[in-house]
Amino acid sequence: MNASKFPKITTHVLQEMKLKGEKVSMLTCYDYSMARIIDEAGIDVILVGDSAANVMAGYKTTLPITLNEMIYHAGSVMRAVERALVVVDLPFGTYQGNSREALNSAIRIMKESNANAVKLEGGREIKESIDRILSAGIPVMGHLGLTPQSINKFGTYVVRARDEEEANRLREDAKLLEDIGCFAVVLEKIPAKLAEEVTQSIKIPTIGIGAGSAVDGQVLVIHDMLGINQDFSPRFLRRYHNLYEEMKGAVQMYIKDVKSIDFPNEREQY
Ligand code: KIV
């Protein structure tokens, strides 16, 4: 990719995109090879999400992934990316309840992976941690609505903020994240109408996942949208490929060719 032809996306660029009404495209990514492809394709934001716990490591929730593992994924992505803004999730247990630990975790991510920003799940309850990270000059993306690190509190992955009390709390938290200086906020699995209202009421970009079309951008987990992961089919997911079947088919052809001594042929040897 010619970097001068495609200037680096920064948090300021995202702000300008919101002002111009240009939607932000965001995908998760966890490794070098995939990051090269999606950066060259022109994605605006890459999220090294803690969903790596699910799609890369096979855990049932995002809770087990460690800070060291997130730094490994983030460093791999960063070695490939020239244009996209790269945001890294602070994993569960590295920022809640202790703002000093939150800052140390964020600094480790920035120093050891060279990423551009961090993302934290939650609103008022983690304000002190966000404040402290921001005070060190580290850009923070918020995350409200369904926050998978709190699955043990929620009990299920159903749509959040359907009732007025939770919707009000989310409205207030979105405003708080804007006021303290977050550069964007992910809105996960909330009613489209509420996401639209929040998007219009704050100046920072909102990035939706299962939050309708009236947000400032969209994010999906790359393994879900490419059809590598077939176990997950929520209503909000659009699949752009069936890579699970394509990759399985390619591997089956390879096995057949090896067994029948069709591979390697004359031209494929020295
Ligand atoms: O970890 C992740 O993939 C996320 C997205 C679902 C927003 O946080």
Short mmCIF file of C-alpha atoms and ligand atoms in Angstrom, two decimals:
data_model
loop_
_atom_site.label_atom_id
_atom_site.label_comp_id
_atom_site.label_asym_id
_atom_site.label_seq_id
_atom_site.Cartn_x
_atom_site.Cartn_y
_atom_site.Cartn_z
CA MET A 1 0.00 0.00 0.00
CA ASN A 2 1.24 3.50 -0.81
CA ALA A 3 0.91 5.27 2.56
CA SER A 4 1.18 8.77 1.06
CA LYS A 5 -1.80 8.01 -1.20
CA PHE A 6 -3.78 6.73 1.79
CA PRO A 7 -3.12 9.00 4.78
CA LYS A 8 -3.21 7.35 8.20
CA ILE A 9 -6.58 7.37 9.92
CA THR A 10 -6.42 9.17 13.26
CA THR A 11 -9.00 9.93 15.92
CA HIS A 12 -9.29 13.41 14.34
CA VAL A 13 -10.12 11.87 10.97
CA LEU A 14 -12.97 9.93 12.62
CA GLN A 15 -14.28 13.15 14.11
CA GLU A 16 -14.20 14.80 10.67
CA MET A 17 -15.99 11.79 9.18
CA LYS A 18 -18.82 12.27 11.68
CA LEU A 19 -19.06 15.96 10.80
CA LYS A 20 -19.17 15.12 7.07
CA GLY A 21 -21.66 12.31 7.58
CA GLU A 22 -19.21 9.70 6.23
CA LYS A 23 -19.70 6.30 7.88
CA VAL A 24 -16.79 4.64 9.70
CA SER A 25 -15.97 1.02 8.76
CA MET A 26 -14.46 -1.10 11.53
CA LEU A 27 -13.60 -4.81 11.78
CA THR A 28 -11.88 -6.90 14.39
CA CYS A 29 -8.54 -8.50 13.56
CA TYR A 30 -5.99 -10.42 15.59
CA ASP A 31 -3.09 -11.41 13.32
CA TYR A 32 -0.58 -10.10 10.79
CA SER A 33 -1.79 -11.80 7.59
CA MET A 34 -5.45 -10.89 8.03
CA ALA A 35 -4.50 -7.33 9.06
CA ARG A 36 -2.56 -6.84 5.80
CA ILE A 37 -5.61 -7.84 3.78
CA ILE A 38 -8.14 -5.67 5.57
CA ASP A 39 -5.81 -2.66 5.81
CA GLU A 40 -5.13 -2.86 2.05
CA ALA A 41 -8.86 -3.20 1.45
CA GLY A 42 -9.25 0.21 3.07
CA ILE A 43 -10.87 -0.45 6.44
CA ASP A 44 -10.92 2.70 8.62
CA VAL A 45 -10.53 1.13 12.08
CA ILE A 46 -9.17 -2.24 13.19
CA LEU A 47 -10.23 -3.45 16.61
CA VAL A 48 -7.95 -6.00 18.24
CA GLY A 49 -10.95 -7.16 20.22
CA ASP A 50 -10.98 -9.42 23.24
CA SER A 51 -13.30 -11.51 21.05
CA ALA A 52 -9.92 -13.10 20.22
CA ALA A 53 -10.72 -15.17 23.32
CA ASN A 54 -13.64 -16.69 21.38
CA VAL A 55 -12.55 -16.88 17.75
CA MET A 56 -8.79 -17.36 18.17
CA ALA A 57 -8.59 -19.31 21.44
CA GLY A 58 -11.96 -21.10 21.58
CA TYR A 59 -13.09 -19.85 24.98
CA LYS A 60 -16.84 -19.52 25.61
CA THR A 61 -16.53 -15.94 26.92
CA THR A 62 -14.07 -13.09 26.53
CA LEU A 63 -13.06 -13.20 30.19
CA PRO A 64 -10.04 -15.55 30.13
CA ILE A 65 -7.84 -13.64 27.66
CA THR A 66 -4.81 -12.02 29.30
CA LEU A 67 -3.07 -8.69 28.81
CA ASN A 68 0.03 -10.48 27.44
CA GLU A 69 -2.13 -12.33 24.89
CA MET A 70 -3.82 -9.09 23.80
CA ILE A 71 -0.40 -7.45 23.39
CA TYR A 72 0.75 -10.40 21.25
CA HIS A 73 -2.30 -10.05 18.96
CA ALA A 74 -2.00 -6.25 18.83
CA GLY A 75 1.72 -6.36 17.97
CA SER A 76 1.04 -8.84 15.15
CA VAL A 77 -1.65 -6.55 13.70
CA MET A 78 0.48 -3.44 14.06
CA ARG A 79 3.34 -4.97 12.05
CA ALA A 80 0.96 -5.16 9.06
CA VAL A 81 -1.06 -1.97 9.25
CA GLU A 82 -0.19 1.23 7.41
CA ARG A 83 -3.46 3.13 7.20
CA ALA A 84 -6.14 1.99 9.64
CA LEU A 85 -6.49 3.29 13.20
CA VAL A 86 -5.79 0.33 15.51
CA VAL A 87 -7.73 0.11 18.77
CA VAL A 88 -7.00 -2.60 21.36
CA ASP A 89 -9.39 -3.94 24.01
CA LEU A 90 -8.21 -3.82 27.59
CA PRO A 91 -9.06 -7.35 28.76
CA PHE A 92 -11.27 -8.23 31.71
CA GLY A 93 -9.60 -7.68 35.07
CA THR A 94 -6.98 -5.18 33.89
CA TYR A 95 -8.83 -1.91 34.47
CA GLN A 96 -11.97 -2.34 36.59
CA GLY A 97 -11.79 -0.97 40.11
CA ASN A 98 -8.19 0.24 40.07
CA SER A 99 -7.30 3.21 37.90
CA ARG A 100 -3.56 2.83 38.48
CA GLU A 101 -3.71 -0.73 37.18
CA ALA A 102 -5.85 0.53 34.28
CA LEU A 103 -3.20 3.06 33.34
CA ASN A 104 -0.42 0.47 33.61
CA SER A 105 -2.38 -1.92 31.39
CA ALA A 106 -3.01 0.78 28.78
CA ILE A 107 0.63 1.88 28.83
CA ARG A 108 1.81 -1.69 28.33
CA ILE A 109 -0.47 -2.06 25.30
CA MET A 110 0.70 1.21 23.77
CA LYS A 111 4.42 0.63 24.48
CA GLU A 112 4.65 -3.06 23.65
CA SER A 113 2.33 -3.25 20.63
CA ASN A 114 2.62 0.27 19.22
CA ALA A 115 -1.19 0.48 18.89
CA ASN A 116 -3.06 3.78 18.48
CA ALA A 117 -5.79 3.60 21.14
CA VAL A 118 -7.49 1.38 23.72
CA LYS A 119 -11.11 0.39 24.30
CA LEU A 120 -12.76 -0.19 27.70
CA GLU A 121 -16.22 -1.57 28.44
CA GLY A 122 -18.50 0.43 30.70
CA GLY A 123 -19.62 3.92 31.73
CA ARG A 124 -19.65 5.76 35.06
CA GLU A 125 -18.30 2.77 37.00
CA ILE A 126 -14.95 2.99 35.17
CA LYS A 127 -14.77 6.80 34.86
CA GLU A 128 -11.69 7.07 37.09
CA SER A 129 -9.81 4.50 35.00
CA ILE A 130 -10.70 6.26 31.74
CA ASP A 131 -9.72 9.65 33.20
CA ARG A 132 -6.33 8.37 34.23
CA ILE A 133 -5.63 6.70 30.88
CA LEU A 134 -6.67 9.84 29.01
CA SER A 135 -4.44 11.97 31.24
CA ALA A 136 -1.45 9.97 29.95
CA GLY A 137 -2.34 10.98 26.38
CA ILE A 138 -3.77 7.60 25.38
CA PRO A 139 -6.92 7.84 23.23
CA VAL A 140 -9.87 5.87 24.62
CA MET A 141 -12.85 4.35 22.81
CA GLY A 142 -15.85 3.60 25.06
CA HIS A 143 -18.18 0.59 24.80
CA LEU A 144 -21.80 0.63 26.06
CA GLY A 145 -24.90 -1.56 25.77
CA LEU A 146 -24.07 -5.25 25.68
CA THR A 147 -20.62 -5.40 27.26
CA PRO A 148 -19.49 -9.04 26.96
CA GLN A 149 -17.01 -8.80 29.85
CA SER A 150 -20.08 -8.44 32.12
CA ILE A 151 -21.82 -11.57 30.82
CA ASN A 152 -21.84 -13.11 34.28
CA LYS A 153 -23.83 -10.13 35.57
CA PHE A 154 -26.23 -9.99 32.57
CA GLY A 155 -26.67 -13.76 32.38
CA THR A 156 -27.49 -13.67 28.63
CA TYR A 157 -26.43 -11.96 25.39
CA VAL A 158 -29.92 -10.49 24.71
CA VAL A 159 -30.54 -6.92 23.51
CA ARG A 160 -29.71 -4.35 26.22
CA ALA A 161 -31.40 -1.09 27.27
CA ARG A 162 -34.91 -2.02 26.17
CA ASP A 163 -36.39 -0.61 29.39
CA GLU A 164 -36.39 3.11 30.13
CA GLU A 165 -34.19 2.88 33.22
CA GLU A 166 -31.34 1.13 31.40
CA ALA A 167 -31.84 3.33 28.32
CA ASN A 168 -31.51 6.46 30.50
CA ARG A 169 -28.37 5.14 32.11
CA LEU A 170 -26.91 4.46 28.67
CA ARG A 171 -27.81 7.99 27.45
CA GLU A 172 -26.07 9.47 30.52
CA ASP A 173 -23.03 7.22 30.17
CA ALA A 174 -22.62 8.14 26.48
CA LYS A 175 -22.68 11.83 27.44
CA LEU A 176 -20.19 11.17 30.25
CA LEU A 177 -17.78 9.37 27.89
CA GLU A 178 -17.99 12.30 25.50
CA ASP A 179 -17.45 14.85 28.30
CA ILE A 180 -14.40 13.16 29.78
CA GLY A 181 -12.72 12.94 26.36
CA CYS A 182 -13.30 9.53 24.72
CA PHE A 183 -12.87 9.84 20.94
CA ALA A 184 -15.66 7.37 20.01
CA VAL A 185 -18.03 4.87 21.57
CA VAL A 186 -19.15 1.39 20.53
CA LEU A 187 -22.88 0.75 21.02
CA GLU A 188 -23.50 -2.99 21.12
CA LYS A 189 -26.87 -4.72 20.72
CA ILE A 190 -29.28 -1.93 21.72
CA PRO A 191 -32.52 -0.79 20.04
CA ALA A 192 -31.87 1.13 16.80
CA LYS A 193 -34.01 4.05 17.96
CA LEU A 194 -31.95 4.52 21.13
CA ALA A 195 -28.67 4.26 19.15
CA GLU A 196 -29.95 6.94 16.76
CA GLU A 197 -30.87 9.23 19.65
CA VAL A 198 -27.47 8.79 21.32
CA THR A 199 -25.69 9.35 17.99
CA GLN A 200 -27.49 12.64 17.49
CA SER A 201 -26.96 13.79 21.07
CA ILE A 202 -23.15 13.44 21.24
CA LYS A 203 -20.40 14.90 19.06
CA ILE A 204 -18.07 11.88 19.09
CA PRO A 205 -18.65 9.04 16.58
CA THR A 206 -20.79 6.07 17.62
CA ILE A 207 -19.84 2.68 16.16
CA GLY A 208 -22.68 0.16 16.21
CA ILE A 209 -22.85 -3.61 16.33
CA GLY A 210 -26.47 -4.70 16.38
CA ALA A 211 -27.49 -1.05 16.90
CA GLY A 212 -29.15 -0.23 13.56
CA SER A 213 -28.05 2.04 10.72
CA ALA A 214 -28.36 5.51 12.26
CA VAL A 215 -25.00 5.26 14.06
CA ASP A 216 -21.77 6.82 12.69
CA GLY A 217 -20.13 3.53 11.79
CA GLN A 218 -20.36 -0.27 12.00
CA VAL A 219 -18.17 -2.97 13.47
CA LEU A 220 -18.29 -6.75 13.02
CA VAL A 221 -16.09 -9.62 14.15
CA ILE A 222 -14.13 -10.64 11.05
CA HIS A 223 -14.52 -14.39 11.60
CA ASP A 224 -18.31 -13.91 11.70
CA MET A 225 -18.63 -11.70 8.61
CA LEU A 226 -16.33 -13.94 6.53
CA GLY A 227 -18.24 -17.06 7.61
CA ILE A 228 -15.19 -18.69 9.23
CA ASN A 229 -17.13 -18.95 12.47
CA GLN A 230 -20.45 -20.66 11.75
CA ASP A 231 -21.55 -21.09 15.38
CA PHE A 232 -22.81 -17.54 15.78
CA SER A 233 -25.80 -16.25 13.80
CA PRO A 234 -27.39 -13.25 15.51
CA ARG A 235 -29.92 -11.19 13.54
CA PHE A 236 -27.51 -8.26 13.15
CA LEU A 237 -24.80 -10.33 11.44
CA ARG A 238 -24.42 -10.11 7.65
CA ARG A 239 -22.16 -12.84 6.25
CA TYR A 240 -20.10 -11.78 3.24
CA HIS A 241 -18.53 -15.16 2.57
CA ASN A 242 -18.61 -18.81 3.53
CA LEU A 243 -14.91 -19.25 4.22
CA TYR A 244 -15.52 -22.20 6.56
CA GLU A 245 -16.77 -24.32 3.63
CA GLU A 246 -14.22 -22.86 1.17
CA MET A 247 -11.27 -23.57 3.45
CA LYS A 248 -12.55 -27.04 4.32
CA GLY A 249 -12.97 -27.79 0.61
CA ALA A 250 -9.43 -26.61 -0.17
CA VAL A 251 -7.98 -28.76 2.64
CA GLN A 252 -9.98 -31.79 1.40
CA MET A 253 -8.58 -31.29 -2.12
CA TYR A 254 -5.04 -31.08 -0.70
CA ILE A 255 -5.53 -34.31 1.28
CA LYS A 256 -6.82 -36.05 -1.85
CA ASP A 257 -3.86 -34.81 -3.94
CA VAL A 258 -1.32 -35.94 -1.31
CA LYS A 259 -2.90 -39.38 -0.95
CA SER A 260 -3.09 -39.92 -4.72
CA ILE A 261 0.49 -38.61 -5.24
CA ASP A 262 -0.93 -35.96 -7.57
CA PHE A 263 0.90 -33.39 -5.41
CA PRO A 264 3.69 -32.50 -5.94
CA ASN A 265 3.90 -32.86 -9.72
CA GLU A 266 6.99 -32.50 -11.97
CA ARG A 267 6.87 -28.67 -11.88
CA GLU A 268 6.49 -28.57 -8.12
CA GLN A 269 9.80 -30.23 -7.31
CA TYR A 270 13.55 -29.62 -7.77
O1 KIV B 1 -14.09 -7.72 21.18
C1 KIV B 1 -14.83 -7.38 20.24
O2 KIV B 1 -14.87 -8.00 19.18
C2 KIV B 1 -15.70 -6.22 20.43
C3 KIV B 1 -16.66 -5.89 19.34
C4 KIV B 1 -17.77 -6.84 19.32
C5 KIV B 1 -17.12 -4.48 19.41
O3 KIV B 1 -15.62 -5.57 21.44
#
